[in-house]
Tab-separated table of C-alpha atoms and ligand atoms in Angstrom:
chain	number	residue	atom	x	y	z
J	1	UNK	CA	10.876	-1.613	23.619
J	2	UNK	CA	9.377	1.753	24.888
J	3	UNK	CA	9.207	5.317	23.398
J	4	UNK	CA	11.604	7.552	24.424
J	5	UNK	CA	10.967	10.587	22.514
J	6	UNK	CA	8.550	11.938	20.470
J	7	UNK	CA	10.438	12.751	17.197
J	8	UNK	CA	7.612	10.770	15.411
J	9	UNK	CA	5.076	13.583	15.759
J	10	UNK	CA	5.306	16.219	14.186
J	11	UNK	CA	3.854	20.313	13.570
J	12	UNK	CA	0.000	19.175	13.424
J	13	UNK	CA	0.592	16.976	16.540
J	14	UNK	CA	-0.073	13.477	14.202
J	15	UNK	CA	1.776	10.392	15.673
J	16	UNK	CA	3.715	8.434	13.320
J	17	UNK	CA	3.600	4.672	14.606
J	18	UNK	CA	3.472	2.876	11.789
J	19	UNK	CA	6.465	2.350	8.936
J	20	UNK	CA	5.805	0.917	5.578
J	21	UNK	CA	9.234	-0.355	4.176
J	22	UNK	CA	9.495	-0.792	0.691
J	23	UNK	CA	11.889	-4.190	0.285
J	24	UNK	CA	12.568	-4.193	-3.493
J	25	UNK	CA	12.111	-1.930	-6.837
J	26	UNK	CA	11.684	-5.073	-8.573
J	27	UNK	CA	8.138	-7.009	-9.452
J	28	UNK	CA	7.161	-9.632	-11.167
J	29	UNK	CA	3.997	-8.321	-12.115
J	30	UNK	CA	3.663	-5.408	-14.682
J	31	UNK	CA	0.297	-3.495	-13.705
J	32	UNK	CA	-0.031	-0.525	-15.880
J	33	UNK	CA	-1.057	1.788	-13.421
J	34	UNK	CA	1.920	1.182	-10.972
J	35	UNK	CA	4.649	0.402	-13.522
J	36	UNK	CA	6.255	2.630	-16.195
J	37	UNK	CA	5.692	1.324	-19.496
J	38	UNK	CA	9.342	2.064	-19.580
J	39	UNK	CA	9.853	0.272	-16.553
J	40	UNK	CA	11.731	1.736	-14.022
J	41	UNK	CA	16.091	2.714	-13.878
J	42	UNK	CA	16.766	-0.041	-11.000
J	43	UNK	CA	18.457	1.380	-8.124
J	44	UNK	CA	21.992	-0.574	-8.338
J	45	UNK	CA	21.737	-3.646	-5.563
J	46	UNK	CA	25.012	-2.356	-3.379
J	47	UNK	CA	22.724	1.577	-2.830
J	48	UNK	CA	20.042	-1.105	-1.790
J	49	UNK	CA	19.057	-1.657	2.091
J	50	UNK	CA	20.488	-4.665	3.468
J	51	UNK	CA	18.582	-7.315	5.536
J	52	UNK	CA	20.301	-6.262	8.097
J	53	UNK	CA	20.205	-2.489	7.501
J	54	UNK	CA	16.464	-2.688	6.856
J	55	UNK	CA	16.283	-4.627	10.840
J	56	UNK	CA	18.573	-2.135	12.611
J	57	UNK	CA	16.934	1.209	11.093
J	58	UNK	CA	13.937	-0.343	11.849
J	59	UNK	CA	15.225	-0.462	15.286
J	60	UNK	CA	15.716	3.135	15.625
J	61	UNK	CA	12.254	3.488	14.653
J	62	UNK	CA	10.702	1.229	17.031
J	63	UNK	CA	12.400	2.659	19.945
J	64	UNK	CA	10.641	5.870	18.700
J	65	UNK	CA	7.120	4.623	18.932
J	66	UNK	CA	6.371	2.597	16.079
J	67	UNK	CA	4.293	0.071	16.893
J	68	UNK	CA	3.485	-1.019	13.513
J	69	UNK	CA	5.636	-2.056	10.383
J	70	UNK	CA	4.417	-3.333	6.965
J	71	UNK	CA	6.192	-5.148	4.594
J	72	UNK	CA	5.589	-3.808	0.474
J	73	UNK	CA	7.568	-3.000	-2.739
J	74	UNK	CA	7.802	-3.560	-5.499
J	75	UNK	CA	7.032	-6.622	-4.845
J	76	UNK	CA	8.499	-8.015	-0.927
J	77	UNK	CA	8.292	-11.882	-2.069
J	78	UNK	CA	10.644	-11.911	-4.609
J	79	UNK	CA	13.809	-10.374	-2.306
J	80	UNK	CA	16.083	-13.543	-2.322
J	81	UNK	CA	16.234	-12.772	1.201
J	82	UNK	CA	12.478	-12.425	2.658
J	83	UNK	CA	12.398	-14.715	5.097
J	84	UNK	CA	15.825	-13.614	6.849
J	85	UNK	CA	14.361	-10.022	7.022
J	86	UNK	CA	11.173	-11.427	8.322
J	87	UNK	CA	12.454	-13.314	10.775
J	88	UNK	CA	15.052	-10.543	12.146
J	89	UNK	CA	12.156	-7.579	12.291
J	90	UNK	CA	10.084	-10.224	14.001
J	91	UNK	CA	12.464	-9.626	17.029
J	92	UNK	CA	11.526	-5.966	17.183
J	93	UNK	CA	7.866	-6.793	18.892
J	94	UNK	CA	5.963	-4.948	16.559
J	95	UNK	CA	2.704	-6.074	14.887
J	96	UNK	CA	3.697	-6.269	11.470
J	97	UNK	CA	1.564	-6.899	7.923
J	98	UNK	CA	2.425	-7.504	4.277
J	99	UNK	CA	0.827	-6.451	0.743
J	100	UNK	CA	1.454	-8.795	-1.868
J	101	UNK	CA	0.579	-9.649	-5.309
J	102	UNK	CA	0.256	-13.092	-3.952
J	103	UNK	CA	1.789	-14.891	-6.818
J	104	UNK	CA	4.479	-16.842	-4.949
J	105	UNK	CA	2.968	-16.630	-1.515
J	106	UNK	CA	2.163	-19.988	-0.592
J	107	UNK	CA	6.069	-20.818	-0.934
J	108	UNK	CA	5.948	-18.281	2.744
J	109	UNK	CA	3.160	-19.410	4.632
J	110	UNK	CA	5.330	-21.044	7.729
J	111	UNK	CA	7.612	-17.908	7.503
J	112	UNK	CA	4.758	-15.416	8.018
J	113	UNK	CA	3.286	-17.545	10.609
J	114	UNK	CA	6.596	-17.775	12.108
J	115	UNK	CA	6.600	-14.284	12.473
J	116	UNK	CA	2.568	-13.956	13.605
J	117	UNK	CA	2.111	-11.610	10.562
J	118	UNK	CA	-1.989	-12.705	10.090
J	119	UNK	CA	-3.146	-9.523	8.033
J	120	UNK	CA	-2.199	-9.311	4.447
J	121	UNK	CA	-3.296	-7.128	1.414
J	122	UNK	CA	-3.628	-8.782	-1.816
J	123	UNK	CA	-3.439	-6.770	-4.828
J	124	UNK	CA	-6.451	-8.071	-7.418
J	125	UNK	CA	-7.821	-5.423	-9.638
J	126	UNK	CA	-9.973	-7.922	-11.882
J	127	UNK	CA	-11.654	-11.893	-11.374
J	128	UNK	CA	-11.600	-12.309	-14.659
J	129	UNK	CA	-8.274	-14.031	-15.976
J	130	UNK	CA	-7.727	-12.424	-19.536
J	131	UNK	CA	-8.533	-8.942	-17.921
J	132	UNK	CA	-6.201	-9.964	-15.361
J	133	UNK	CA	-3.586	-10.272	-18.137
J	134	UNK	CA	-4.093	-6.982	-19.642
J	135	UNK	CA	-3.828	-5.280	-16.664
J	136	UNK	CA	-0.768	-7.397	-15.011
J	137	UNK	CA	0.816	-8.272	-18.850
J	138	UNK	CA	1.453	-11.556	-16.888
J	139	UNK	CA	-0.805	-14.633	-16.719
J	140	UNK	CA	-0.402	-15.579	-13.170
J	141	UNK	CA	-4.038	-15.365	-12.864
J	142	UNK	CA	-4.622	-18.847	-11.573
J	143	UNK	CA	-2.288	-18.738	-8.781
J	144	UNK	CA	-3.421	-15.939	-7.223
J	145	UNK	CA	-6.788	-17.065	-7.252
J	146	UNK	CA	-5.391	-20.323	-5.332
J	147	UNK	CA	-3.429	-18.309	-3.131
J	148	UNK	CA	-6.067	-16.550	-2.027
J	149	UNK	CA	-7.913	-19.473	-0.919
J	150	UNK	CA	-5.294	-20.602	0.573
J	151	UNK	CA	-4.550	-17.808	2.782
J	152	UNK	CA	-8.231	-18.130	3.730
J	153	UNK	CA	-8.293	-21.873	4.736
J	154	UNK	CA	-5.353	-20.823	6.681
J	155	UNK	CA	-6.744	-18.075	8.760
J	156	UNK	CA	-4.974	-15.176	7.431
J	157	UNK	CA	-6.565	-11.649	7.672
J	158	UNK	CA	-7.219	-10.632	4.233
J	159	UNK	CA	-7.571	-7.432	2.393
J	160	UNK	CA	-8.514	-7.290	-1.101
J	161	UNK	CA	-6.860	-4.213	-3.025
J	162	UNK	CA	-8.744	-3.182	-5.879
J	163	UNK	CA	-7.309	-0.210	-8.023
J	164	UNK	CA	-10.293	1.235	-9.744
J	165	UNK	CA	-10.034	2.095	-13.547
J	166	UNK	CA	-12.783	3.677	-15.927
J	167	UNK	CA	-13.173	1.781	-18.755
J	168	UNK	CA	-10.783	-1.091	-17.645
J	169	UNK	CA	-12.620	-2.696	-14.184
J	170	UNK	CA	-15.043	-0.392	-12.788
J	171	UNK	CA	-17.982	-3.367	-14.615
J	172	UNK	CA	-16.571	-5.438	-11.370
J	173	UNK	CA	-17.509	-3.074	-8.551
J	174	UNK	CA	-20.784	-5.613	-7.928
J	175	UNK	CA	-19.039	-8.338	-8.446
J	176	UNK	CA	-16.475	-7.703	-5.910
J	177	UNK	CA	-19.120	-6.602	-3.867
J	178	UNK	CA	-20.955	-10.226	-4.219
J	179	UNK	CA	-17.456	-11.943	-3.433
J	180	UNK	CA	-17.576	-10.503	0.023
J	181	UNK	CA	-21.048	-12.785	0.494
J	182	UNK	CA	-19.122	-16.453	1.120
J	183	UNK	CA	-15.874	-14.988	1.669
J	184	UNK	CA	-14.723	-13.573	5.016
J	185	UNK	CA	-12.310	-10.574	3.145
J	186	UNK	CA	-11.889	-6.856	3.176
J	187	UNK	CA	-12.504	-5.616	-0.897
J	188	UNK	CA	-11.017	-2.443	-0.907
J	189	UNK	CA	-11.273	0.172	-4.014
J	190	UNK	CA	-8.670	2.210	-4.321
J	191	UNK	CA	-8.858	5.421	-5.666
J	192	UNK	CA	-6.202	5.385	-8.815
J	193	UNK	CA	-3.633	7.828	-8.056
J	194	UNK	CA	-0.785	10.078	-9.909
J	195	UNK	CA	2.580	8.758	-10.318
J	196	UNK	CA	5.624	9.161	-12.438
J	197	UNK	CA	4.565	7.512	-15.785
J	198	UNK	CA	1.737	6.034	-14.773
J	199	UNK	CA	-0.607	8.230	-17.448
J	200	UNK	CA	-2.888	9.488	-14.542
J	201	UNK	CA	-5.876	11.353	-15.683
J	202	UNK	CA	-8.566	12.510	-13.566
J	203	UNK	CA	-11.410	11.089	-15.755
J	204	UNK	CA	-9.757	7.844	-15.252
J	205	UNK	CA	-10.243	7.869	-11.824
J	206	UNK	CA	-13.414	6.250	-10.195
J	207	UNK	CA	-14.539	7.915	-7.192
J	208	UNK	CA	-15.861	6.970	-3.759
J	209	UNK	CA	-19.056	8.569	-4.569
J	210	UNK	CA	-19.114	6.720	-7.824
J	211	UNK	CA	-18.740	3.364	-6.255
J	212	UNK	CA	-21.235	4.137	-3.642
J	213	UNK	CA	-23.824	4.898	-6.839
J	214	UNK	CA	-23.007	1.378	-8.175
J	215	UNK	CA	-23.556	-0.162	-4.889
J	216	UNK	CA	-26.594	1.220	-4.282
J	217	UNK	CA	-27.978	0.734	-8.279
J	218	UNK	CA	-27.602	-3.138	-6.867
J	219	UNK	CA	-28.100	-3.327	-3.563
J	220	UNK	CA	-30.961	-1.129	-0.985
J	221	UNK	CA	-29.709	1.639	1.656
J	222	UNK	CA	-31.009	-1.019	4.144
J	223	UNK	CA	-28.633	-3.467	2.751
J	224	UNK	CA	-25.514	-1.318	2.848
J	225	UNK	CA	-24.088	-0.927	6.410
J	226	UNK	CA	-21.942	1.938	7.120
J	227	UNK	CA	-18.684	0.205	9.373
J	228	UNK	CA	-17.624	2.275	12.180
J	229	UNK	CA	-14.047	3.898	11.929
J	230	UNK	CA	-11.154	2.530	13.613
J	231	UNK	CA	-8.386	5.307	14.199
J	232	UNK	CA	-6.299	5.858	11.053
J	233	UNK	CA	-8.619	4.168	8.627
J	234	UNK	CA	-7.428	4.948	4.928
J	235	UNK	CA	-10.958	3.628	4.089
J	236	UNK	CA	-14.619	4.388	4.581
J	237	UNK	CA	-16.358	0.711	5.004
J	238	UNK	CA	-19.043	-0.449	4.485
J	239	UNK	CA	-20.616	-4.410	4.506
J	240	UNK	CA	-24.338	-5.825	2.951
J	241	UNK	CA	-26.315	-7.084	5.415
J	242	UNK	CA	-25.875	-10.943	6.049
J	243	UNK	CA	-22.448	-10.977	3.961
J	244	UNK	CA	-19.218	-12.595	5.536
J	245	UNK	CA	-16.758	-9.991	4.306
J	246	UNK	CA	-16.920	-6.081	3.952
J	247	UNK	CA	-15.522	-3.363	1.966
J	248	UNK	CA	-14.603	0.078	1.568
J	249	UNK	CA	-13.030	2.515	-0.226
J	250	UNK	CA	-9.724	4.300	-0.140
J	251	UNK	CA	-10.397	7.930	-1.683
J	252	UNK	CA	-7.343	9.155	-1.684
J	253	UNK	CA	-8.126	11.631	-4.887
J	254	UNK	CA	-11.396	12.989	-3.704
J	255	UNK	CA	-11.797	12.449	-0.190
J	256	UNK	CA	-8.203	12.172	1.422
J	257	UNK	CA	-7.693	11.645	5.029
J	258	UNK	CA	-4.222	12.982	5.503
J	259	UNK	CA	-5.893	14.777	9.217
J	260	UNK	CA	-5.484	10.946	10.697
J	261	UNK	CA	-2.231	10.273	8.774
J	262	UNK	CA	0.593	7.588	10.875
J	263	UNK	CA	2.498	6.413	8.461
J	264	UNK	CA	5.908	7.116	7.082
J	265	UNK	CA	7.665	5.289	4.294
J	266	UNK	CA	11.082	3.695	4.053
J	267	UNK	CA	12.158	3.266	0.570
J	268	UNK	CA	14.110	-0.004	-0.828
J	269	UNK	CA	16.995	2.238	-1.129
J	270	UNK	CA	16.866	3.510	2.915
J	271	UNK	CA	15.034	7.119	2.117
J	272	UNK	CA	12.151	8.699	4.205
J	273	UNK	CA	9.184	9.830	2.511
J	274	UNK	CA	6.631	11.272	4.468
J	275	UNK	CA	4.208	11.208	2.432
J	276	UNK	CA	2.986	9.527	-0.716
J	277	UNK	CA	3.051	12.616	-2.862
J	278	UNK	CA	6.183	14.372	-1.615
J	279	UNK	CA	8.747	15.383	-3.625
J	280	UNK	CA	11.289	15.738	-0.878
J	281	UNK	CA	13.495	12.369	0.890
J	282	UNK	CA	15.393	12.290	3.378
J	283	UNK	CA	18.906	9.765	2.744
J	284	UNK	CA	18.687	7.316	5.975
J	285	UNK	CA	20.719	4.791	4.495
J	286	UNK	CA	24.116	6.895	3.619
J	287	UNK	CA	23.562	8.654	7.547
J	288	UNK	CA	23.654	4.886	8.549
J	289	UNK	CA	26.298	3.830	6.373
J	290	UNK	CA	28.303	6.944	7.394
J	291	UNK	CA	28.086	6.056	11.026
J	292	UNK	CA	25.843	9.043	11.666
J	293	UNK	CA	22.650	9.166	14.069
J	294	UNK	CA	19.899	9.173	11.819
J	295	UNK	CA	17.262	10.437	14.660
J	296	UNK	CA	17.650	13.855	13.774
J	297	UNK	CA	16.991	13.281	9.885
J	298	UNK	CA	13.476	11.354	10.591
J	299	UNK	CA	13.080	14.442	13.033
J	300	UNK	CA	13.633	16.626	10.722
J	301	UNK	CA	11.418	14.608	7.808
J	302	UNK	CA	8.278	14.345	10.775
J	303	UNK	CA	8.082	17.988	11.172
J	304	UNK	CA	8.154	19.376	7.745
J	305	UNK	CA	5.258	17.472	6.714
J	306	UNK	CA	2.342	19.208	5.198
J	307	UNK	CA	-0.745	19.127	6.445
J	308	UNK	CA	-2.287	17.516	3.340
J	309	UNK	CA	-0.998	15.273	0.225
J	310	UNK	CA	2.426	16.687	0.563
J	311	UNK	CA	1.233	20.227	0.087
J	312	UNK	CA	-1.195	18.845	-2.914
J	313	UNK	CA	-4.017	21.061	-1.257
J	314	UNK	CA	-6.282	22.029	-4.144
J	315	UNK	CA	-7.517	19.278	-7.601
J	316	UNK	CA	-5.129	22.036	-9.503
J	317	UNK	CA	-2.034	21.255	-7.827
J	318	UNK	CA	-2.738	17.356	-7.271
J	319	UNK	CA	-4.296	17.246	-10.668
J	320	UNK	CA	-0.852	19.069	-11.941
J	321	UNK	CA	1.114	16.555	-14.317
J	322	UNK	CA	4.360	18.679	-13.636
J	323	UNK	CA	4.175	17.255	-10.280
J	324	UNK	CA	3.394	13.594	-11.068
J	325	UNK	CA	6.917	13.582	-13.093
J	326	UNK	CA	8.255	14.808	-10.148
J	327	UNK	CA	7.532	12.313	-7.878
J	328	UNK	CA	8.973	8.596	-8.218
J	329	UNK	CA	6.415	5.837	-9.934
J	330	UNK	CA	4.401	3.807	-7.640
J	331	UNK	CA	6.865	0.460	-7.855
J	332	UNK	CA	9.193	2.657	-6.410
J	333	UNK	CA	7.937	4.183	-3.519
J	334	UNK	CA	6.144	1.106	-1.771
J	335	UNK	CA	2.050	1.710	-1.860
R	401	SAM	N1	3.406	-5.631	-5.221
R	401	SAM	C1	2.600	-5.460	-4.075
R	401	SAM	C2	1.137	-5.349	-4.443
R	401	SAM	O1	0.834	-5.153	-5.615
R	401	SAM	O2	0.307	-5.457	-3.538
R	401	SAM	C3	3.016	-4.301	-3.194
R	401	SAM	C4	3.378	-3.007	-3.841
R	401	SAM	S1	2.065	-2.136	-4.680
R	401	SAM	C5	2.920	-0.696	-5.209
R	401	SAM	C6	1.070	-1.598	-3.313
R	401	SAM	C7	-0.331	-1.163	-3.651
R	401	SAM	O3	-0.276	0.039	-4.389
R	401	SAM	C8	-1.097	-2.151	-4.488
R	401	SAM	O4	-2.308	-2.473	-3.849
R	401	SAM	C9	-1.366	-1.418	-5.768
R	401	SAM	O5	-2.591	-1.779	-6.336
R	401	SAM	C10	-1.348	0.036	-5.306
R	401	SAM	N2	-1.082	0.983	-6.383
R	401	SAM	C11	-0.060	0.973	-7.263
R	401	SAM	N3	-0.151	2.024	-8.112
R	401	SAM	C12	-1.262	2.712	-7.760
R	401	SAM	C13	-1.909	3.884	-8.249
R	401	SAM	N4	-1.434	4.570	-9.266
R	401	SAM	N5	-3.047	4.311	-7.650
R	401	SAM	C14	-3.548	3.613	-6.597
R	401	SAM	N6	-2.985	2.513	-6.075
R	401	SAM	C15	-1.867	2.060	-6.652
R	402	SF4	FE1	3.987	-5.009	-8.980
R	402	SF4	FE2	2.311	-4.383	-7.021
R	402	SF4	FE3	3.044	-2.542	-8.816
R	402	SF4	FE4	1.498	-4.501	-9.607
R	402	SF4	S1	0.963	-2.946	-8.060
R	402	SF4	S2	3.348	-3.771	-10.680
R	402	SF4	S3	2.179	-6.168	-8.358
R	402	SF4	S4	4.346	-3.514	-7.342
């Protein structure tokens, strides 16, 4: 399928060919930092995107340029219906990816290869399994540990996602670090962020240049390799010298990267965000449901976005807890 427009780019000229849908609300994981303590008011399952919905706005997408879709939540495995919605986005010819919490995926393994999706991100915030508990408030642990092996002997292309937490897991930086010596992953540290409910505080957050400090309290400059950039990197990467696997750092809070920015989001409920941080959506599903074109609303949603963070453009306004509460939580949205 070929681009026939450019309603993807929008006021700064940035090219928006890759769409992150969110399949779910729902999780069966409880991390503290994505989830509510509350939990979340479930969107009811009829205001919901369909499989089929999800494939054929997709569609519109795709013949717009997007080249790329990934597959989050919530979390994606437990949608009764993941493999149909797998298999039908499949058709589109796009190269698609997945970010799990990995509990149940080795019940999917022939339906991602099915579908050639080779890179996944694996949510794993701790190695150790009581921490893991604490953080998740589910002991699942284990499994994830397996999976993760498993998705290794298979070939997969994996990504470790590591949200970073004073106080909770930034004692694991090196340790992370070490597993990328016998195991051919991406770690990457991600810079915690401000949600709805999520209790963000700026002194909670662990910054690229503090896990750069920790690296190099461990290993020399020598050691550490500075990675080249690929275009749209969220990360700055790095690998020690003589390691199989890399990793890198996704600074979101102090160092974001919003001038590269490609990616739109499509909520489990069919709205556009542009951004992570934006308080604005735009309603795709009801358009679709309604029987109206939905080209002009994604138009519409592509040009008004800001330049940075959703407008977020100075540590007052991002560090701003009036605007956290007006954004969704994390489980909501689709990281
Ligand atoms: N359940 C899947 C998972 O955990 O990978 C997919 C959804 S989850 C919302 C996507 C990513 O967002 C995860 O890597 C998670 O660690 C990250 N995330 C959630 N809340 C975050 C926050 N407040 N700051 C930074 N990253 C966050
Ligand atoms: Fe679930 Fe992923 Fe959020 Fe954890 S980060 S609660 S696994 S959606």
């Amino acid at each position: 399928m070929s681009k026939t427009s450019n309603i993807l780019v929008d006021s700064m000229g940035r090219n928006h060919n890759y769409l992150r849908i969110s399949l779910t609300e729902k999780c069966n994981l409880r991390c503290t930092y994505c989830m509510p303590e509350q939990g979340v008011p479930l969107t009811p399952s009829a205001q919901l995107m369909t499989a089929d919905e999800i494939y054929q706005i997709a569609k519109i997408f795709v013949r717009h340029g997007v080249t790329k879709i990934r597959l989050t939540g919530g979390e994606p495995l437990v949608r009764k219906d993941f493999k149909e919605i797998v298999e039908k986005l499949a058709t589109l010819g796009t190269s698609m990816a997945l970010t799990t919490n990995a509990v149940l995926i080795d019940r999917f393994l022939p339906t991602l290869k099915a579908a050639s999706i080779q890179k996944i991100n694996v949510s794993l915030d701790t190695l150790r399994s009581e921490r893991f508990q604490k953080i998740t408030l589910k002991a699942t642990f284990e499994a994830v540990q397996q999976n993760i092996d498993r998705l290794l002997q298979e070939g997969f292309e994996l990504k470790l996602n590591v949200v970073l937490l004073k106080g909770v897991n930034d004692d694991e930086i090196i340790d992370f670090i070490k597993l990328t010596k016998s195991k051919p992953l991406s770690v990457r540290f991600i810079e915690f962020m401000p949600f709805d409910g999520n209790r963000w505080d700026r002194s909670r957050t662990v910054s690229l240049e503090e896990i750069l400090a920790c690296a190099t309290e461990v290993f020399t400059t020598d050691e550490i390799h500075r990675l080249e950039n690929v275009p749209n990197d969220t990360s700055k990467n790095f690998s020690i010298r003589g390691y199989q696997g890399d990793f890198g750092v996704i600074s979101t809070v102090t160092n974001p990267f919003c001038d590269s920015c490609n990616r739109l989001r499509l909520t489990a409920n069919g709205r556009l965000r542009n951004c992570l941080f934006s308080e604005q959506e735009s309603d795709l599903l009801t358009a679709y449901r309604n029987g109206q074109p939905i080209d002009p609303i994604i138009q519409k949603a592509v040009r008004l976005k800001f330049a940075l963070r959703a407008g977020l453009d100075t540590p007052q306004k991002f560090e701003d807890p009036a605007h956290h509460r007006k954004n969704r939580s994390m489980i909501t949205i689709g990281g």
